[in-house]
PDB file of C-alpha atoms and ligand atoms in Angstrom:
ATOM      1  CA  UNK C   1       1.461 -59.607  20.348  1.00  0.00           C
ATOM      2  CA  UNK C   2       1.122 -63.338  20.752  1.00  0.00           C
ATOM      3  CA  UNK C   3       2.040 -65.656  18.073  1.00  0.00           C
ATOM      4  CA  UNK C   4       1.157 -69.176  17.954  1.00  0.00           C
ATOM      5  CA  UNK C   5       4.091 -70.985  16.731  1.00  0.00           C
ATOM      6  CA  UNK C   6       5.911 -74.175  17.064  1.00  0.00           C
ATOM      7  CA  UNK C   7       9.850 -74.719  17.678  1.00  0.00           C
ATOM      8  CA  UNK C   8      10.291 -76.302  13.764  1.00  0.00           C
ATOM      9  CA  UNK C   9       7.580 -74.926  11.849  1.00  0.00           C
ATOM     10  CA  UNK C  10       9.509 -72.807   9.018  1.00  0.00           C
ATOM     11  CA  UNK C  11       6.911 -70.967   8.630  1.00  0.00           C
ATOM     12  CA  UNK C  12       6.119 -69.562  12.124  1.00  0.00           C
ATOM     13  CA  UNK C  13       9.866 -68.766  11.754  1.00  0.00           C
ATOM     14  CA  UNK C  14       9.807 -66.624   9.648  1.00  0.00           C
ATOM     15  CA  UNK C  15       7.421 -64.409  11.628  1.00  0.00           C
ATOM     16  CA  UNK C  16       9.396 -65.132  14.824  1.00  0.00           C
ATOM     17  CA  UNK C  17      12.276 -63.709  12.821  1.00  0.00           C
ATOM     18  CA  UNK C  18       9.924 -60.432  11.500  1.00  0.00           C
ATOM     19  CA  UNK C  19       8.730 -59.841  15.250  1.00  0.00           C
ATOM     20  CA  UNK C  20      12.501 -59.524  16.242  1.00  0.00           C
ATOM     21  CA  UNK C  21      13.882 -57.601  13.742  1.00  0.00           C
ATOM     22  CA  UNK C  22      11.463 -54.774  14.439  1.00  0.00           C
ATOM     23  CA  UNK C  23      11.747 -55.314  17.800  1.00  0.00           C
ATOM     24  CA  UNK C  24       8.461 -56.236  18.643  1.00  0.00           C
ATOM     25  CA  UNK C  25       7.439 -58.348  21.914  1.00  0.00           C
ATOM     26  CA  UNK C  26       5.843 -61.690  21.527  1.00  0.00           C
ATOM     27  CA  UNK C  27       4.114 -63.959  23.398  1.00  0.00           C
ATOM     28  CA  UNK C  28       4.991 -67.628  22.316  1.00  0.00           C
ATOM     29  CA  UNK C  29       1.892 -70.094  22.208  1.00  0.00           C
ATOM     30  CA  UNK C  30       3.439 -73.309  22.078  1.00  0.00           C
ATOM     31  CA  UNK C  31       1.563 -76.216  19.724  1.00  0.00           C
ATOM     32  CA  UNK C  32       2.726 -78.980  19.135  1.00  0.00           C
ATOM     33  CA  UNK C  33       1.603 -80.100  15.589  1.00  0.00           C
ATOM     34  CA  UNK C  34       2.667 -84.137  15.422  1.00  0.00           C
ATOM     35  CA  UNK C  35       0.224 -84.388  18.184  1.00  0.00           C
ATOM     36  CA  UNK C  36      -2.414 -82.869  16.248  1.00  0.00           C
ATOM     37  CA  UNK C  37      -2.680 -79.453  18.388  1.00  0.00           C
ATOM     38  CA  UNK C  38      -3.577 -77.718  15.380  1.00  0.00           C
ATOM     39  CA  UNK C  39      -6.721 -79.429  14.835  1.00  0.00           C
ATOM     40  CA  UNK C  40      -8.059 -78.548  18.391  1.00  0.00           C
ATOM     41  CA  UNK C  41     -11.375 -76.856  18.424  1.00  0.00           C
ATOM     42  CA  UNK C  42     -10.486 -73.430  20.286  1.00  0.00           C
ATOM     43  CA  UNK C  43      -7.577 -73.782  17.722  1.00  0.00           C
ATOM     44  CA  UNK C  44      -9.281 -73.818  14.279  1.00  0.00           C
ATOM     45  CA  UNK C  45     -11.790 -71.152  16.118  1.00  0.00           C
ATOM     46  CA  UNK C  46      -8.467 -68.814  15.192  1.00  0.00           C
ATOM     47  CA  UNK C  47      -7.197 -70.444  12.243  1.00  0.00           C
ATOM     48  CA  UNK C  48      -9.856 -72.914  10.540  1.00  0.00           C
ATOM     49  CA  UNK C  49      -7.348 -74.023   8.125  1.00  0.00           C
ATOM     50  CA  UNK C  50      -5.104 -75.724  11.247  1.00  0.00           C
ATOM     51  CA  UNK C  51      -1.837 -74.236  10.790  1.00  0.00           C
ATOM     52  CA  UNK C  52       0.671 -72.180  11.915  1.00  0.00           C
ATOM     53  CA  UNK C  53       1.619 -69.770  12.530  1.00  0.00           C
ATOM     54  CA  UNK C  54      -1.440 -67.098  13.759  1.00  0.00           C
ATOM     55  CA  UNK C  55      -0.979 -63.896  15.113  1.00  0.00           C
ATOM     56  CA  UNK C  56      -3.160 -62.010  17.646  1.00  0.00           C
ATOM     57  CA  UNK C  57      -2.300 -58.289  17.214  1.00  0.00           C
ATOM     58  CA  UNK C  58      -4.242 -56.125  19.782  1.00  0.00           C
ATOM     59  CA  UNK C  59      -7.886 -56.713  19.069  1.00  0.00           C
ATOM     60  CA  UNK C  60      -9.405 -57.513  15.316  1.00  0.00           C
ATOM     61  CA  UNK C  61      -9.255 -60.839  13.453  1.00  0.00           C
ATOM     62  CA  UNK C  62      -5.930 -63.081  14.103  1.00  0.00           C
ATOM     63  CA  UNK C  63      -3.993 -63.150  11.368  1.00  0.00           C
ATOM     64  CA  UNK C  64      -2.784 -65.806   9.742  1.00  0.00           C
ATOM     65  CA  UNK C  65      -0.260 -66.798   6.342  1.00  0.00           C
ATOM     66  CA  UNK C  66       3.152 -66.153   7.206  1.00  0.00           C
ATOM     67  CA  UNK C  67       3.996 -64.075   3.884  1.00  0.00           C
ATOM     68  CA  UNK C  68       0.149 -62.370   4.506  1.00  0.00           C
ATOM     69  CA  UNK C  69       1.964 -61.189   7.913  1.00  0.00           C
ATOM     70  CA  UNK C  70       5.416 -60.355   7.428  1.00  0.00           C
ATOM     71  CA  UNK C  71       3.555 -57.459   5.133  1.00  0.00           C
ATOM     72  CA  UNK C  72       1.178 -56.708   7.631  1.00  0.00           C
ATOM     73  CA  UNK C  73       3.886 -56.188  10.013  1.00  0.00           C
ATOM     74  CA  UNK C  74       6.167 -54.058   7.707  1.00  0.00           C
ATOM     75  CA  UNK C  75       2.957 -52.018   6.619  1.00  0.00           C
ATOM     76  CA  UNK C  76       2.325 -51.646  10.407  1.00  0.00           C
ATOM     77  CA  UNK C  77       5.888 -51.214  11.712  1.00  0.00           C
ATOM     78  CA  UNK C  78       7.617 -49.700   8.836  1.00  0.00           C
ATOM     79  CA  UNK C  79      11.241 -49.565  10.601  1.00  0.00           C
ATOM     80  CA  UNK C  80      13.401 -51.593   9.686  1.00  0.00           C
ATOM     81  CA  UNK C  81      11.741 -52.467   6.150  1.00  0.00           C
ATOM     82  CA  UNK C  82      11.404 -55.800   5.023  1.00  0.00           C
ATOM     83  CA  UNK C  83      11.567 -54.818   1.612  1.00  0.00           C
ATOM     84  CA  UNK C  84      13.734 -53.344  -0.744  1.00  0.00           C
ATOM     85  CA  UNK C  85      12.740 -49.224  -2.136  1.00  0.00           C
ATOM     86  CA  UNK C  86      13.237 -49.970  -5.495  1.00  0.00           C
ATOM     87  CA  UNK C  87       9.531 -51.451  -7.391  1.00  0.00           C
ATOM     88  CA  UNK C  88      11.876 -54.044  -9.724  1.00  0.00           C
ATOM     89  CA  UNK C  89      13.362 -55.031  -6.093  1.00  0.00           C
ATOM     90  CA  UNK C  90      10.797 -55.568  -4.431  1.00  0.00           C
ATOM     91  CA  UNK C  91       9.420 -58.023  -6.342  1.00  0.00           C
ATOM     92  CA  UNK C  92      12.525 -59.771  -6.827  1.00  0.00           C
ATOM     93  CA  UNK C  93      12.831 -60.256  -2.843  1.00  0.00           C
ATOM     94  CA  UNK C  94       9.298 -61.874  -3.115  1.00  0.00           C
ATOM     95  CA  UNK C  95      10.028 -63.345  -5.992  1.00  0.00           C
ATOM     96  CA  UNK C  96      12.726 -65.137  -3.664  1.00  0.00           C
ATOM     97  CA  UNK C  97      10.783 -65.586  -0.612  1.00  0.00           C
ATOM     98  CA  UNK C  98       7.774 -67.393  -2.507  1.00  0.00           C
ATOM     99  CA  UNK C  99      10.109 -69.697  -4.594  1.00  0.00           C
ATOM    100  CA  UNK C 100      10.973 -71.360  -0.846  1.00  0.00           C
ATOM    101  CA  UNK C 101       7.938 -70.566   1.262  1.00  0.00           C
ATOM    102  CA  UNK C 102       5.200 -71.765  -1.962  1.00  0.00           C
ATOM    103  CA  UNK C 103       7.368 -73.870  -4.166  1.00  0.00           C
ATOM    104  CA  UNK C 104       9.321 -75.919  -1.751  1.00  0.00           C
ATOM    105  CA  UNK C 105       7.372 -75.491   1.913  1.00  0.00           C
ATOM    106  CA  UNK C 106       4.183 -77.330   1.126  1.00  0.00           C
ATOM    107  CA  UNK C 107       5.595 -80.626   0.557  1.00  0.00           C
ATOM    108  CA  UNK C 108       7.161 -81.101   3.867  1.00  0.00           C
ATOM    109  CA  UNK C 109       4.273 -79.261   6.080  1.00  0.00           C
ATOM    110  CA  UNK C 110       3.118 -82.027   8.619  1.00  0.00           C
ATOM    111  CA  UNK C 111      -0.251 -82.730   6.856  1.00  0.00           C
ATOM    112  CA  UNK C 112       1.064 -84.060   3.343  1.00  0.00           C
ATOM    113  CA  UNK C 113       3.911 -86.325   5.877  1.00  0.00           C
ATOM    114  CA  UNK C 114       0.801 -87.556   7.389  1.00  0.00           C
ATOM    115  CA  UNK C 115      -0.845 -88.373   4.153  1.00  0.00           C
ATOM    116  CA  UNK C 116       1.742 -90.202   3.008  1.00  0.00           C
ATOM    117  CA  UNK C 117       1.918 -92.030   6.084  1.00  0.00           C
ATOM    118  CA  UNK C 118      -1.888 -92.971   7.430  1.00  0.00           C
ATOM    119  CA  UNK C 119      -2.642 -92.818   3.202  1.00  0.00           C
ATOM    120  CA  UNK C 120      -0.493 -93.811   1.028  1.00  0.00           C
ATOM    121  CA  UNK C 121       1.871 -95.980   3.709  1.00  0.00           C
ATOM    122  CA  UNK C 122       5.299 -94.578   2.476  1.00  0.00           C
ATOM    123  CA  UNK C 123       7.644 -95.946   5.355  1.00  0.00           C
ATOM    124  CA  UNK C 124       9.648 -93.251   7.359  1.00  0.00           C
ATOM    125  CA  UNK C 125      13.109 -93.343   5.185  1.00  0.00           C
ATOM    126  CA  UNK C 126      11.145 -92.837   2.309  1.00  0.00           C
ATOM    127  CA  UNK C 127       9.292 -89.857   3.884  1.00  0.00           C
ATOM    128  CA  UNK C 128      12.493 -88.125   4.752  1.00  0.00           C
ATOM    129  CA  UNK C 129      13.977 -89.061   1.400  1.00  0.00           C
ATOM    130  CA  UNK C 130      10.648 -86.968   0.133  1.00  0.00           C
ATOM    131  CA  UNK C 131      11.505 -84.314   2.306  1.00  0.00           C
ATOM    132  CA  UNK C 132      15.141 -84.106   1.497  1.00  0.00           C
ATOM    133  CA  UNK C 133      14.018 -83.712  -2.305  1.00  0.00           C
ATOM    134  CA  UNK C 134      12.263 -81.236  -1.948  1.00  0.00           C
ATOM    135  CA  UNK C 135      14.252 -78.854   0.207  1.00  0.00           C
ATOM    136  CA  UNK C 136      17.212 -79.260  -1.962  1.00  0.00           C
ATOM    137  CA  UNK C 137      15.200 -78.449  -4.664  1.00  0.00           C
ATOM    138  CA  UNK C 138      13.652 -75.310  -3.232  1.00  0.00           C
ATOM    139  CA  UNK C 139      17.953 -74.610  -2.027  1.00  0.00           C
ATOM    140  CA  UNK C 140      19.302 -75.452  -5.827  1.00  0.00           C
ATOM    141  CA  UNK C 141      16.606 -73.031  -7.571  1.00  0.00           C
ATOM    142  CA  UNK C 142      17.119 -70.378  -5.289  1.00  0.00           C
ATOM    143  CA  UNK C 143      21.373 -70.651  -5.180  1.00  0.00           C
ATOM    144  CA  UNK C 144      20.681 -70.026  -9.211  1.00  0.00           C
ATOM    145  CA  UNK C 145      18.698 -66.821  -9.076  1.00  0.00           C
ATOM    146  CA  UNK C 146      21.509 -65.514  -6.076  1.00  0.00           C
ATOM    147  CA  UNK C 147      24.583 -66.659  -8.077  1.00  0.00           C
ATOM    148  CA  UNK C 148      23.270 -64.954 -11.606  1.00  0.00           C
ATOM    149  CA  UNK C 149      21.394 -62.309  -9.938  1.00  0.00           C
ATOM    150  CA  UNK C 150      23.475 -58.601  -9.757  1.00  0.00           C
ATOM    151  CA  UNK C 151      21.290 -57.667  -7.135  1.00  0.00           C
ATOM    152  CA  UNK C 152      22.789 -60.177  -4.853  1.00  0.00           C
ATOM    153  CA  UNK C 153      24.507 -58.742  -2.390  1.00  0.00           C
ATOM    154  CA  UNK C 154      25.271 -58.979   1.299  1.00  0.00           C
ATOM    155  CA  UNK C 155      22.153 -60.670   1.623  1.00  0.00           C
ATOM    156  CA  UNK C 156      19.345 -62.122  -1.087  1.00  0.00           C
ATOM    157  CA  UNK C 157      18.594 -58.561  -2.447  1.00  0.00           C
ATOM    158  CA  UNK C 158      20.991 -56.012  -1.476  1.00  0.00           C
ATOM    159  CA  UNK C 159      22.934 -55.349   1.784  1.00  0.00           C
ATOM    160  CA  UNK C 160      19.811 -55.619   4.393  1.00  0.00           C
ATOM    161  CA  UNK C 161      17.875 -58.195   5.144  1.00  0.00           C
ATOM    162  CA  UNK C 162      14.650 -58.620   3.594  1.00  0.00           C
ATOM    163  CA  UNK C 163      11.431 -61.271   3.316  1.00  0.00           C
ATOM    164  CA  UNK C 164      13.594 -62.640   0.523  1.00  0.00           C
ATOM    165  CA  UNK C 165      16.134 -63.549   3.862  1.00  0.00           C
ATOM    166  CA  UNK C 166      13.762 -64.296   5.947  1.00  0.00           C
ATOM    167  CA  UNK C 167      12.333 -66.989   4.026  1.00  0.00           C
ATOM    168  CA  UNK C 168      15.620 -68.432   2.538  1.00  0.00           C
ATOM    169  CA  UNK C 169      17.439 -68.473   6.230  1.00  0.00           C
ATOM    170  CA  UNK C 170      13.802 -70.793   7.430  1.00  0.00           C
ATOM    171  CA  UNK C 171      14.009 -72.676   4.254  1.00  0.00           C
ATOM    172  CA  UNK C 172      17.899 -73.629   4.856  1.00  0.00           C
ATOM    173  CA  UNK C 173      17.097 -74.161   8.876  1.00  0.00           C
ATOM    174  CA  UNK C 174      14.872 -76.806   7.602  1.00  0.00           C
ATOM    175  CA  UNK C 175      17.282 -78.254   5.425  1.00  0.00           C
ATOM    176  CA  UNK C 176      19.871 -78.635   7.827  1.00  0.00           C
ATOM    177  CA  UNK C 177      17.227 -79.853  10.733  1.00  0.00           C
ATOM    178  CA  UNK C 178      15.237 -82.243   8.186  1.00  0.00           C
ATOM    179  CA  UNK C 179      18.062 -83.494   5.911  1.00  0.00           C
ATOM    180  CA  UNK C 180      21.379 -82.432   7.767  1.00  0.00           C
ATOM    181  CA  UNK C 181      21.932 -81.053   4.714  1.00  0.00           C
ATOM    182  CA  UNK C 182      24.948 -77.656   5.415  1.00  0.00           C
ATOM    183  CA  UNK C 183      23.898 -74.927   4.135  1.00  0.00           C
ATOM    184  CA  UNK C 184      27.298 -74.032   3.326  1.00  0.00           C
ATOM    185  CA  UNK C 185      26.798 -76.821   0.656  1.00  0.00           C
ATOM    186  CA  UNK C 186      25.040 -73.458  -1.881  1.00  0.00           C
ATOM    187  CA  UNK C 187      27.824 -71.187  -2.216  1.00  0.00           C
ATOM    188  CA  UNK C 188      25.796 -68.011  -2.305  1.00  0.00           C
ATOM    189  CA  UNK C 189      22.226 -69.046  -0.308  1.00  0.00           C
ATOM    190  CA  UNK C 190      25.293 -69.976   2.349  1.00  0.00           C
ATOM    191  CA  UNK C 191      27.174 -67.298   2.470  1.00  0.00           C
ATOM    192  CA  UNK C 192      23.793 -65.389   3.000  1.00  0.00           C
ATOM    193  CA  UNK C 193      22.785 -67.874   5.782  1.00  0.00           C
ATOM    194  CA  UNK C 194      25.875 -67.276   7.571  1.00  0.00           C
ATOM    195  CA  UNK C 195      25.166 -63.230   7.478  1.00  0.00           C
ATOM    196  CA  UNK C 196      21.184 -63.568   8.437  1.00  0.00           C
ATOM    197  CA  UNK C 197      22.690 -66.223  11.730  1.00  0.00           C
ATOM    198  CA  UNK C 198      25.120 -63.263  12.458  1.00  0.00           C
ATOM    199  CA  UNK C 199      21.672 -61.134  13.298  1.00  0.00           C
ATOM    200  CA  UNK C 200      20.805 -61.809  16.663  1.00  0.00           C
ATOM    201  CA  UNK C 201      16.872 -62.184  15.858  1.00  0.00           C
ATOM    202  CA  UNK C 202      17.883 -64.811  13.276  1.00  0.00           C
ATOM    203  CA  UNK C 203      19.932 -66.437  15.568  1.00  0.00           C
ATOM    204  CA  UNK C 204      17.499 -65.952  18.407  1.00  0.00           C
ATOM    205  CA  UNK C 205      14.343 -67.584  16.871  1.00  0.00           C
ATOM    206  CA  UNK C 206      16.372 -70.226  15.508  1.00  0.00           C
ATOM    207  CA  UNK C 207      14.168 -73.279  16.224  1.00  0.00           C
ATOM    208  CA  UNK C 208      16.368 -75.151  18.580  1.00  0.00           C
ATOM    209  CA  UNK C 209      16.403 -72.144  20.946  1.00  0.00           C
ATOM    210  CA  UNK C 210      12.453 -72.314  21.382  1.00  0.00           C
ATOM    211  CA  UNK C 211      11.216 -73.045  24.196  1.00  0.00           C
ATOM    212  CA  UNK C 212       9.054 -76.215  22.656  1.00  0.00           C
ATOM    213  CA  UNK C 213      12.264 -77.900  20.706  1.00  0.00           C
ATOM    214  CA  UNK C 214      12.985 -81.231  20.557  1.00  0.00           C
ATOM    215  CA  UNK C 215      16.011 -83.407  20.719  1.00  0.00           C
ATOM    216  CA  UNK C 216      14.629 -85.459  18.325  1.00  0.00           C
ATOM    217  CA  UNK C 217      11.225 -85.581  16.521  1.00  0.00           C
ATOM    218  CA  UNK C 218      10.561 -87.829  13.350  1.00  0.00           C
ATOM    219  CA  UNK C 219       9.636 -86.594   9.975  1.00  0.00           C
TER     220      UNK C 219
HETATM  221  N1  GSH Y   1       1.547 -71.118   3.697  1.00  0.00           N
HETATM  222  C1  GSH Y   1       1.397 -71.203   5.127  1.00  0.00           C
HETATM  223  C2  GSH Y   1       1.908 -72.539   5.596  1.00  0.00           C
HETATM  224  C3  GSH Y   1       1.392 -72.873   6.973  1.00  0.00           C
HETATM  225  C4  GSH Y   1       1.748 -74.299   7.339  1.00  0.00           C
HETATM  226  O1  GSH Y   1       1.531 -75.249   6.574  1.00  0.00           O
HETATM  227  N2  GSH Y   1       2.317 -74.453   8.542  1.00  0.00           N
HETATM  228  C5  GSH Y   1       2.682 -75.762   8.974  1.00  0.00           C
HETATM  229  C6  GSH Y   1       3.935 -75.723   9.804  1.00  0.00           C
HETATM  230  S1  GSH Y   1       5.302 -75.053   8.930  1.00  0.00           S
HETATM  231  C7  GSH Y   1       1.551 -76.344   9.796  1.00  0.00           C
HETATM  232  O2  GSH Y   1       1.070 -75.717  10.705  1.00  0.00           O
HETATM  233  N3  GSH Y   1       1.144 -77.550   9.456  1.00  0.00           N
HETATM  234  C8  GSH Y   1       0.124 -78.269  10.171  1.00  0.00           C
HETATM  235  C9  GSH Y   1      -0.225 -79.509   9.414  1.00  0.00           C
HETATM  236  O3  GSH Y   1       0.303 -79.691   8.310  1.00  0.00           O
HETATM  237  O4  GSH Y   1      -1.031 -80.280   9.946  1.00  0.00           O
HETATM  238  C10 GSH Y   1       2.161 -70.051   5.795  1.00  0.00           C
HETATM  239  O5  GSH Y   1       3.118 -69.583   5.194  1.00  0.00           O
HETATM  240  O6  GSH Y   1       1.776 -69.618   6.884  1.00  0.00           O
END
């Protein structure tokens, strides 16, 4: 399978993460989205919104939308599931997932950095003071649900990992990589980090161990 990705987009981590917890081989396409790879031709010809990540699996249309994919790939490769049994459950763990990955994620994704930017001219501090907002929003609404939540367990939903984990350890990795905020700063949501980062695919896909990360990059 290969998987176009780059090392700090959270949401081409997630995937990486899905890929490697079913055990599934990818091939890393690199892009580099501050220097506008995503809006190359041959590029959009796979994915005309400009964004990562996209997924070529065998032949058929690439597929694209992180959350779209991760259910793709557990209705594809059903072992191990990505989602609780239990109906309730399973919509929790989405429930959990989205509340990062569409409620937080879209107002740190390059594009709306860049409008502020080339647009609205919001200075760089003040960019990563957006930024920091809105992950630790996205961290304090989710550490609520997990600390009141019976179902919390081991991890998000239970004792394996699920999208719900998926999406919370990216969400956190952000956090720490955008905001140096420690994700051992939410009791629960850390707790949980620490047991997703003690799975090697986790740990693996992490975004400083990609072959395109950065020492530094600005926000
Ligand atoms: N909802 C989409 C988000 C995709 C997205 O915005 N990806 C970011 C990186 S995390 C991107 O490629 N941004 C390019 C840009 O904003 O120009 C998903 O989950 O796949």
């Amino acid at each position: 399978m290969k998987l176009f990705t780059y090392w700090r987009s959270q949401a081409a981590y997630r995937v990486r993460i899905a890929l490697a917890l079913k055990g599934l081989a990818m091939e890393k396409v690199t892009l580099d989205l501050l220097a506008g790879d995503q809006f190359a031709a041959d590029y959009q010809a796979l994915n005309p919104e400009g964004v990562v990540p996209t997924l070529i699996d065998g032949e058929g249309q690439p597929l694209v939308q992180s959350l779209a994919i991760l259910e793709y790939l557990d209705e594809k490769y059903p072992e191990p599931p990505l989602l609780p049994k239990e109906l309730r459950a399973r919509a929790h763990a989405r429930a959990i997932a989205q509340m990062v990955a569409m409620d937080a994620h879209p107002f740190i994704v390059p594009r709306v950095r860049k409008y502020l930017e080339e647009e609205l001219h919001v200075g760089e501090a003040a960019r990563a003071v957006w930024v920091r907002h809105w992950l630790d929003q996205g961290s304090r609404a989710v550490e609520e649900v997990l600390a009141h939540d019976p179902r919390t367990g081991k991890f998000c939903v239970g004792d394996r990992p699920t999208v719900a984990d998926i999406c919370l350890a990216a969400h956190l990795t952000s956090a720490k990589l955008f905001g140096g905020r420690d994700p051992a700063d939410y009791p629960v949501a850390g707790r949980i980090y620490a047991n997703c980062m003690a799975i090697e695919a986790f740990a693996a896909e992490h975004p400083l161990r990609q072959p395109d990360a950065q020492a530094q990059a600005r926000i």
